[in-house]
Amino acid sequence: MQRRLLLVSNSTLHGSGYLDHCQQHISRFFGTNVKRVLFVPYALHDRDAYTRTARDKLKTLGYEVDSIHEASDPVDAVRKAEAIFIGGGNTFRLLKSLYDNQVVTEIRTRVLQDGVPYLGSSAGTNVATVSINTTNDMPIVCPPSFAAIGLVPFNINPHYLDPDPHSRHMGETREQRISQYHEEPDTPCVLGLREGSMLLVEGHKATLLGTTKARLFTREKPSVAT
Amino acid sequence: MQRRLLLVSNSTLHGSGYLDHCQQHISRFFGTNVKRVLFVPYALHDRDAYTRTARDKLKTLGYEVDSIHEASDPVDAVRKAEAIFIGGGNTFRLLKSLYDNQVVTEIRTRVLQDGVPYLGSSAGTNVATVSINTTNDMPIVCPPSFAAIGLVPFNINPHYLDPDPHSRHMGETREQRISQYHEEPDTPCVLGLREGSMLLVEGHKATLLGTTKARLFTREKPSVAT
């Protein structure tokens, strides 16, 4: 068994529908062996509505969706999952719910030991990494730790935005924020994934897919285009 | 003694220098009784450089600056302060350092009980409120709690940005983020302070100063312009 992840920057690209921009990659990623996908809607407040959206979309690609919030035992649902999809929303709310439902370790085990394919988008991509230290989201709730599922040994900044030279807004650019993270000791690389990009991880190989590329930030080194 | 706070959205407005846009308000706020201001540079990595910037600027307004990071005992420095200024940068780093140096309670006591004037900008404004749940900053470090100094019974979103109808970026707008915060139970009001705005709090009276106004968000109610 080998690790298989599809980490998407964002679920919806401007001007298209939910998961439209990455649907071919999702079909190729899950393939024909997967029949049912365990969906994790913890990042949004209305879990029922969110599950309907994901269920309707994945049905058009040929997959049935079970939602973890409909299972009587979330840990058992992860144990039985053929494939896992964690959707976007608020990363703090998502990680707190993953801890509250005690599924962080179980998801890690299933993906890294059993080779269960993992699809993440936005916040679902953030929680697949080392930590949520490089999310863009507002800290609306406080998870017990910023340490995440740790399916890869680096962090991702989804919805990555290049600096806008015409901006008059004085908040830090995304690049400045990631640089501040790298002022802290022992911080891992951060992949800035632009909207429209996704990372396919198969074993030890990572392939950038989509149309918009990414930027890689390494502590004490200049960032590079990928 | 009564509470006196000047909570500025941002230190630097586009096209002008550090604290230029609010310097008249700062002079009026500290007045002629204050001679020395205790500066807290914890939100930025280079505390020496940050202190130089603040010291140089406040000197032009007639105030001497002592930095808390130069004091052998930070708690004692707070105890002896005539006035406190907490500068902006990363809100998570700032709050973590305030806790690490055990000055959260001491600053609250000095401001609320002893009437020591408190100036905050950006992250320094965030930590003056109930919690840092409505910061825009990247969570580069993890403070022991999101609860802040609590000098006012509401939260602030500094650098508040109105939704941009022309944006093609799919990250949540500031309004959507604050709405997600208000989906959580028992969450206080949030004042969205635009860059160029500041809030003067004197006792139980709050006055909006500056040129750009604010927007007030209350749980389960429509937001209102102020």
XYZ file of C-alpha atoms in Angstrom:
452
model
C 0.000 0.000 0.000
C 1.255 3.524 -0.698
C 0.104 6.997 0.315
C -2.312 8.567 -2.167
C -3.507 12.142 -1.715
C -5.159 14.746 -3.927
C -4.812 18.125 -2.224
C -6.842 20.809 -3.983
C -6.343 24.535 -3.281
C -10.023 25.433 -3.571
C -13.288 23.640 -4.303
C -14.826 26.281 -6.550
C -13.028 28.336 -9.166
C -14.460 31.733 -10.130
C -17.147 31.312 -12.787
C -17.601 27.530 -12.430
C -19.471 25.140 -10.140
C -18.496 23.133 -7.070
C -15.445 20.926 -7.820
C -15.889 21.505 -11.585
C -12.310 22.634 -12.146
C -10.831 19.472 -10.625
C -13.492 16.837 -11.440
C -11.415 15.009 -14.044
C -8.549 14.742 -11.602
C -10.911 13.442 -8.903
C -12.283 10.767 -11.244
C -8.781 9.674 -12.177
C -7.692 9.761 -8.524
C -10.513 7.626 -7.080
C -10.750 5.522 -10.263
C -13.256 2.705 -10.634
C -12.311 0.671 -7.560
C -13.725 3.238 -5.143
C -17.524 3.079 -4.875
C -18.201 5.015 -1.678
C -16.467 8.088 -0.281
C -16.564 9.152 3.378
C -17.185 12.899 3.408
C -16.133 15.125 6.336
C -18.253 18.332 6.444
C -16.877 19.621 9.775
C -15.501 22.874 8.290
C -18.951 24.365 7.701
C -21.727 25.059 10.198
C -24.555 23.473 8.172
C -23.263 19.925 7.794
C -26.456 18.583 6.200
C -26.508 21.162 3.421
C -22.778 20.740 2.846
C -23.169 16.976 2.582
C -25.961 17.368 0.008
C -23.672 19.550 -2.123
C -20.823 17.037 -1.973
C -23.146 14.057 -2.433
C -24.819 15.552 -5.511
C -21.491 16.422 -7.119
C -19.722 13.125 -6.435
C -22.794 11.207 -7.649
C -22.312 12.786 -11.094
C -18.778 11.317 -11.051
C -20.079 7.867 -10.063
C -19.378 7.835 -6.305
C -21.781 7.444 -3.380
C -21.158 9.681 -0.363
C -21.479 8.735 3.312
C -21.021 11.657 5.660
C -19.080 11.187 8.881
C -21.592 13.405 10.736
C -24.391 10.927 9.912
C -22.451 7.969 11.362
C -23.203 6.902 14.948
C -19.481 6.234 15.486
C -17.154 8.571 13.545
C -14.020 6.546 14.340
C -15.686 3.382 13.058
C -16.796 5.235 9.909
C -13.135 6.142 9.236
C -12.088 2.540 9.942
C -14.479 1.276 7.260
C -13.920 4.013 4.678
C -12.824 3.119 1.148
C -11.883 6.755 0.480
C -11.950 10.024 2.456
C -12.867 13.524 1.301
C -12.462 16.462 3.703
C -14.140 19.606 2.368
C -13.234 23.262 2.866
C -14.665 25.976 5.089
C -13.099 27.205 8.306
C -9.858 25.383 9.120
C -10.018 26.032 12.891
C -13.565 24.709 13.132
C -12.567 21.697 11.034
C -9.486 20.761 13.051
C -11.316 21.267 16.355
C -14.098 18.899 15.192
C -11.562 16.325 13.994
C -10.021 16.374 17.492
C -13.402 16.476 19.258
C -14.460 13.378 17.308
C -11.085 11.710 17.897
C -10.483 10.886 14.240
C -7.131 12.632 13.639
C -5.014 9.560 14.398
C -7.453 7.167 12.734
C -7.439 9.118 9.450
C -3.624 9.230 9.533
C -3.455 5.471 10.056
C -5.953 4.682 7.315
C -4.227 6.885 4.748
C -0.577 6.169 5.572
C -0.839 2.482 6.554
C -3.860 1.220 4.638
C -3.464 3.349 1.499
C -6.977 4.786 1.664
C -7.113 7.625 -0.912
C -7.491 11.096 0.650
C -9.074 14.029 -1.169
C -8.903 17.455 0.468
C -9.952 20.899 -0.669
C -8.957 24.188 0.947
C -9.306 23.613 4.731
C -9.337 19.859 3.947
C -5.962 20.350 2.289
C -4.626 22.387 5.231
C -5.438 19.677 7.771
C -3.666 17.041 5.657
C -0.327 18.776 6.287
C 1.961 19.141 9.315
C -0.080 21.909 10.933
C -2.661 24.600 10.268
C -0.100 27.340 10.974
C -0.415 28.578 7.374
C -4.177 28.716 6.937
C -5.782 31.990 5.790
C -8.842 31.466 7.932
C -10.162 33.431 10.869
C -9.559 31.660 14.218
C -13.275 31.508 15.107
C -12.758 28.568 17.507
C -9.687 27.223 19.279
C -8.585 23.654 18.520
C -6.561 21.868 21.223
C -3.481 22.048 18.977
C -2.483 23.457 15.576
C -0.839 20.098 14.730
C -2.812 18.500 11.905
C -3.177 15.019 10.400
C 0.358 15.094 9.017
C -0.027 13.126 5.792
C 2.873 15.084 4.233
C 5.998 16.573 5.891
C 5.324 20.157 4.741
C 2.617 22.815 5.037
C 0.339 24.243 2.362
C -1.130 27.697 1.972
C -4.276 27.175 -0.120
C -5.890 30.011 -2.142
C -2.348 31.361 -2.498
C -2.321 34.964 -3.757
C 0.630 36.751 -5.338
C 1.349 40.258 -3.976
C -0.777 42.900 -5.752
C 1.514 45.852 -6.624
C -1.531 48.138 -7.029
C -3.069 47.384 -3.635
C -3.488 50.278 -1.202
C -4.449 47.896 1.615
C -1.810 47.747 4.331
C -2.497 44.245 5.708
C 0.435 41.861 5.166
C 0.697 40.117 1.773
C 0.512 36.334 1.749
C 4.269 36.211 1.126
C 4.931 38.417 4.182
C 2.704 36.199 6.332
C 4.535 33.046 5.286
C 7.875 34.839 5.890
C 6.699 35.649 9.432
C 5.937 31.944 9.909
C 9.479 31.141 8.783
C 10.933 33.557 11.357
C 9.897 30.907 13.885
C 12.401 28.058 14.473
C 12.089 24.594 12.904
C 9.235 25.480 10.577
C 8.662 23.250 7.518
C 8.411 24.274 3.860
C 5.167 25.927 2.767
C 3.669 25.317 -0.659
C 1.573 28.293 -1.784
C -1.103 26.609 -3.944
C -2.895 29.109 -6.174
C -6.627 28.714 -6.774
C -6.942 26.245 -9.664
C -3.920 24.194 -8.531
C -3.757 20.866 -6.753
C -1.048 18.492 -5.565
C -1.198 14.773 -6.330
C 0.892 12.757 -3.862
C 1.629 9.103 -4.686
C 4.060 7.469 -2.290
C 7.077 9.787 -2.213
C 6.214 11.508 -5.500
C 4.323 14.810 -5.640
C 2.925 16.182 -8.906
C 1.462 19.633 -9.342
C -1.770 19.562 -11.381
C -4.142 22.252 -12.611
C -3.429 25.457 -14.473
C -2.101 28.044 -12.048
C 1.046 26.552 -10.471
C 2.407 27.159 -6.991
C 5.196 28.908 -5.067
C 7.453 27.068 -2.623
C 8.687 28.816 0.536
C 11.593 27.357 2.489
C 12.899 28.786 5.754
C 15.985 31.031 5.264
C 15.924 30.571 1.477
C 14.382 32.609 -1.338
C 10.985 31.336 -2.463
C 10.784 29.631 -5.846
C 8.138 29.220 -8.553
C 7.155 25.600 -9.194
C -9.935 56.610 37.481
C -11.675 55.664 34.249
C -10.755 53.437 31.334
C -8.988 55.254 28.494
C -8.141 53.456 25.257
C -7.211 54.510 21.739
C -7.627 51.493 19.455
C -6.257 52.160 15.986
C -7.047 49.893 13.019
C -3.596 50.190 11.444
C -0.341 51.960 12.184
C 0.463 53.028 8.645
C -1.974 54.299 6.050
C -1.114 53.879 2.363
C 1.078 56.744 1.195
C 2.026 58.076 4.637
C 4.520 57.250 7.376
C 4.327 55.239 10.602
C 1.467 56.518 12.811
C 1.169 59.716 10.707
C -2.553 59.340 10.118
C -3.371 59.156 13.824
C -0.620 61.297 15.381
C -2.895 64.201 16.340
C -5.245 61.776 18.063
C -2.313 60.169 19.904
C -1.080 63.575 21.121
C -4.541 64.497 22.332
C -4.975 61.033 23.928
C -1.715 60.971 25.919
C -1.805 64.737 26.468
C 0.882 66.565 28.418
C 0.718 64.569 31.653
C 2.236 61.454 30.074
C 6.020 61.714 29.671
C 7.046 58.082 29.087
C 5.232 55.326 27.201
C 5.841 51.607 27.716
C 6.037 50.050 24.231
C 5.267 46.357 23.627
C 6.998 45.156 20.429
C 6.090 41.453 20.837
C 4.110 41.245 17.562
C 7.218 41.516 15.390
C 10.289 39.286 15.299
C 12.881 42.092 15.398
C 11.939 43.806 18.656
C 14.953 46.147 18.660
C 14.210 47.542 15.208
C 10.524 47.846 16.014
C 11.292 49.739 19.223
C 13.532 52.162 17.323
C 10.669 52.916 14.923
C 8.187 53.531 17.728
C 10.703 55.478 19.823
C 11.645 57.779 16.925
C 8.015 58.502 16.083
C 6.787 59.087 19.638
C 9.782 61.348 20.305
C 8.522 63.707 17.593
C 5.243 63.882 19.548
C 7.069 64.624 22.821
C 7.062 61.184 24.504
C 9.955 58.983 25.608
C 9.626 55.256 24.915
C 10.692 52.397 27.194
C 10.324 48.971 25.602
C 9.038 46.077 27.656
C 11.560 43.750 25.989
C 14.432 45.845 27.382
C 13.127 45.576 30.943
C 14.612 42.906 33.221
C 11.133 42.274 34.686
C 8.255 42.795 32.221
C 5.553 42.589 34.922
C 7.317 45.256 36.947
C 7.645 47.416 33.819
C 3.860 47.238 33.379
C 3.344 48.012 37.051
C 5.375 51.212 36.709
C 4.074 52.320 33.296
C 2.481 55.762 32.894
C 1.026 54.723 29.525
C 1.067 51.562 27.373
C 1.373 51.199 23.594
C 1.075 47.736 22.003
C 2.110 47.792 18.350
C 0.916 45.695 15.421
C 2.388 42.697 13.626
C 1.285 39.103 14.119
C -1.544 38.800 16.647
C -0.799 35.160 17.569
C 2.863 35.914 18.233
C 1.851 38.974 20.257
C -0.700 37.198 22.441
C 1.617 34.218 23.011
C 4.391 36.578 24.181
C 1.986 38.463 26.446
C 1.093 35.133 28.087
C 4.710 33.883 28.108
C 5.739 37.065 29.928
C 2.722 36.881 32.252
C 1.608 40.443 31.609
C -1.985 39.871 30.392
C -3.567 40.256 33.819
C -1.214 43.023 34.876
C -2.013 45.147 31.798
C -5.751 44.613 32.403
C -5.393 45.729 36.021
C -3.343 48.791 35.166
C -5.740 49.983 32.468
C -9.078 49.127 34.087
C -8.234 49.831 37.732
C -5.478 52.428 37.572
C -6.659 54.293 34.462
C -3.343 53.945 32.620
C -3.982 55.058 29.005
C -3.717 52.217 26.450
C -2.821 52.783 22.810
C -3.091 49.826 20.430
C -2.653 49.517 16.703
C -3.710 46.552 14.570
C -2.651 43.446 16.554
C -2.333 45.718 19.590
C -5.982 46.640 19.089
C -7.002 42.979 18.684
C -5.446 41.947 21.995
C -7.249 44.782 23.819
C -10.614 43.101 23.096
C -12.358 39.966 24.388
C -10.394 37.550 22.214
C -8.280 37.285 19.074
C -10.976 35.210 17.332
C -11.435 37.942 14.714
C -7.841 38.686 13.764
C -6.857 38.516 10.088
C -3.431 37.141 10.897
C -1.837 33.828 10.084
C -1.642 31.521 13.137
C 2.162 31.199 12.987
C 2.415 30.231 16.679
C -0.130 28.860 19.135
C -0.949 30.941 22.231
C -2.268 29.049 25.278
C -5.690 30.644 24.740
C -7.417 32.996 22.263
C -8.785 34.999 25.224
C -7.165 38.435 25.179
C -6.675 41.315 27.635
C -10.396 42.125 27.621
C -10.351 45.897 28.012
C -13.691 46.162 26.139
C -16.636 43.684 26.032
C -16.565 43.246 22.211
C -14.171 42.166 19.491
C -12.554 44.191 16.725
C -11.581 43.249 13.202
C -8.819 45.697 12.294
C -7.910 46.473 8.650
C -11.604 45.845 7.905
C -12.242 45.424 4.168
C -15.607 45.758 2.432
C -16.440 42.966 -0.026
C -14.977 43.658 -3.490
C -17.696 42.941 -6.100
C -15.053 42.650 -8.829
C -12.856 40.108 -7.067
C -12.353 36.728 -8.738
C -10.663 35.334 -5.634
C -12.749 32.647 -3.932
C -11.451 32.977 -0.371
C -14.135 34.175 2.060
C -14.779 37.927 2.315
C -14.197 39.582 5.671
C -17.970 39.775 6.168
C -18.322 36.008 5.548
C -15.535 35.280 8.029
C -17.151 37.367 10.751
C -20.506 35.668 9.977
C -18.826 32.282 10.475
C -17.591 33.522 13.854
C -21.158 34.492 14.742
C -22.397 30.984 13.867
C -20.650 29.961 17.083
C -22.659 30.370 20.323
C -22.240 33.301 22.745
C -19.951 35.309 20.502
C -19.683 39.062 21.161
C -20.198 41.929 18.705
C -17.404 42.580 16.228
C -16.467 46.084 15.129
C -14.942 46.068 11.622
C -12.516 49.022 11.809
C -11.448 50.164 8.339
C -7.857 51.294 7.808
C -7.791 54.962 8.792
C -10.298 54.483 11.634
C -9.774 54.292 15.368
C -11.931 53.933 18.447
C -11.493 56.226 21.454
C -12.889 54.631 24.619
C -13.334 56.834 27.693
C -15.107 55.127 30.568
C -18.311 53.731 29.028
C -18.242 56.040 26.000
C -16.777 54.967 22.653
C -16.145 57.490 19.869
C -15.189 56.564 16.325
C -12.392 58.779 14.998
C -10.566 58.999 11.688
C -11.954 59.223 8.175
C -13.130 55.800 7.063
C -15.770 54.691 9.588
C -16.550 51.118 10.695
C -19.141 48.352 10.382
C -20.705 46.683 13.431
C -21.565 42.969 13.346
C -23.900 41.506 15.951
C -24.776 37.815 16.225
C -28.113 36.965 14.553
C -28.680 40.563 13.418
C -27.912 42.426 10.179
C -24.634 44.337 10.280
C -24.824 48.128 10.415
C -22.675 51.027 9.225
C -21.400 53.241 12.037
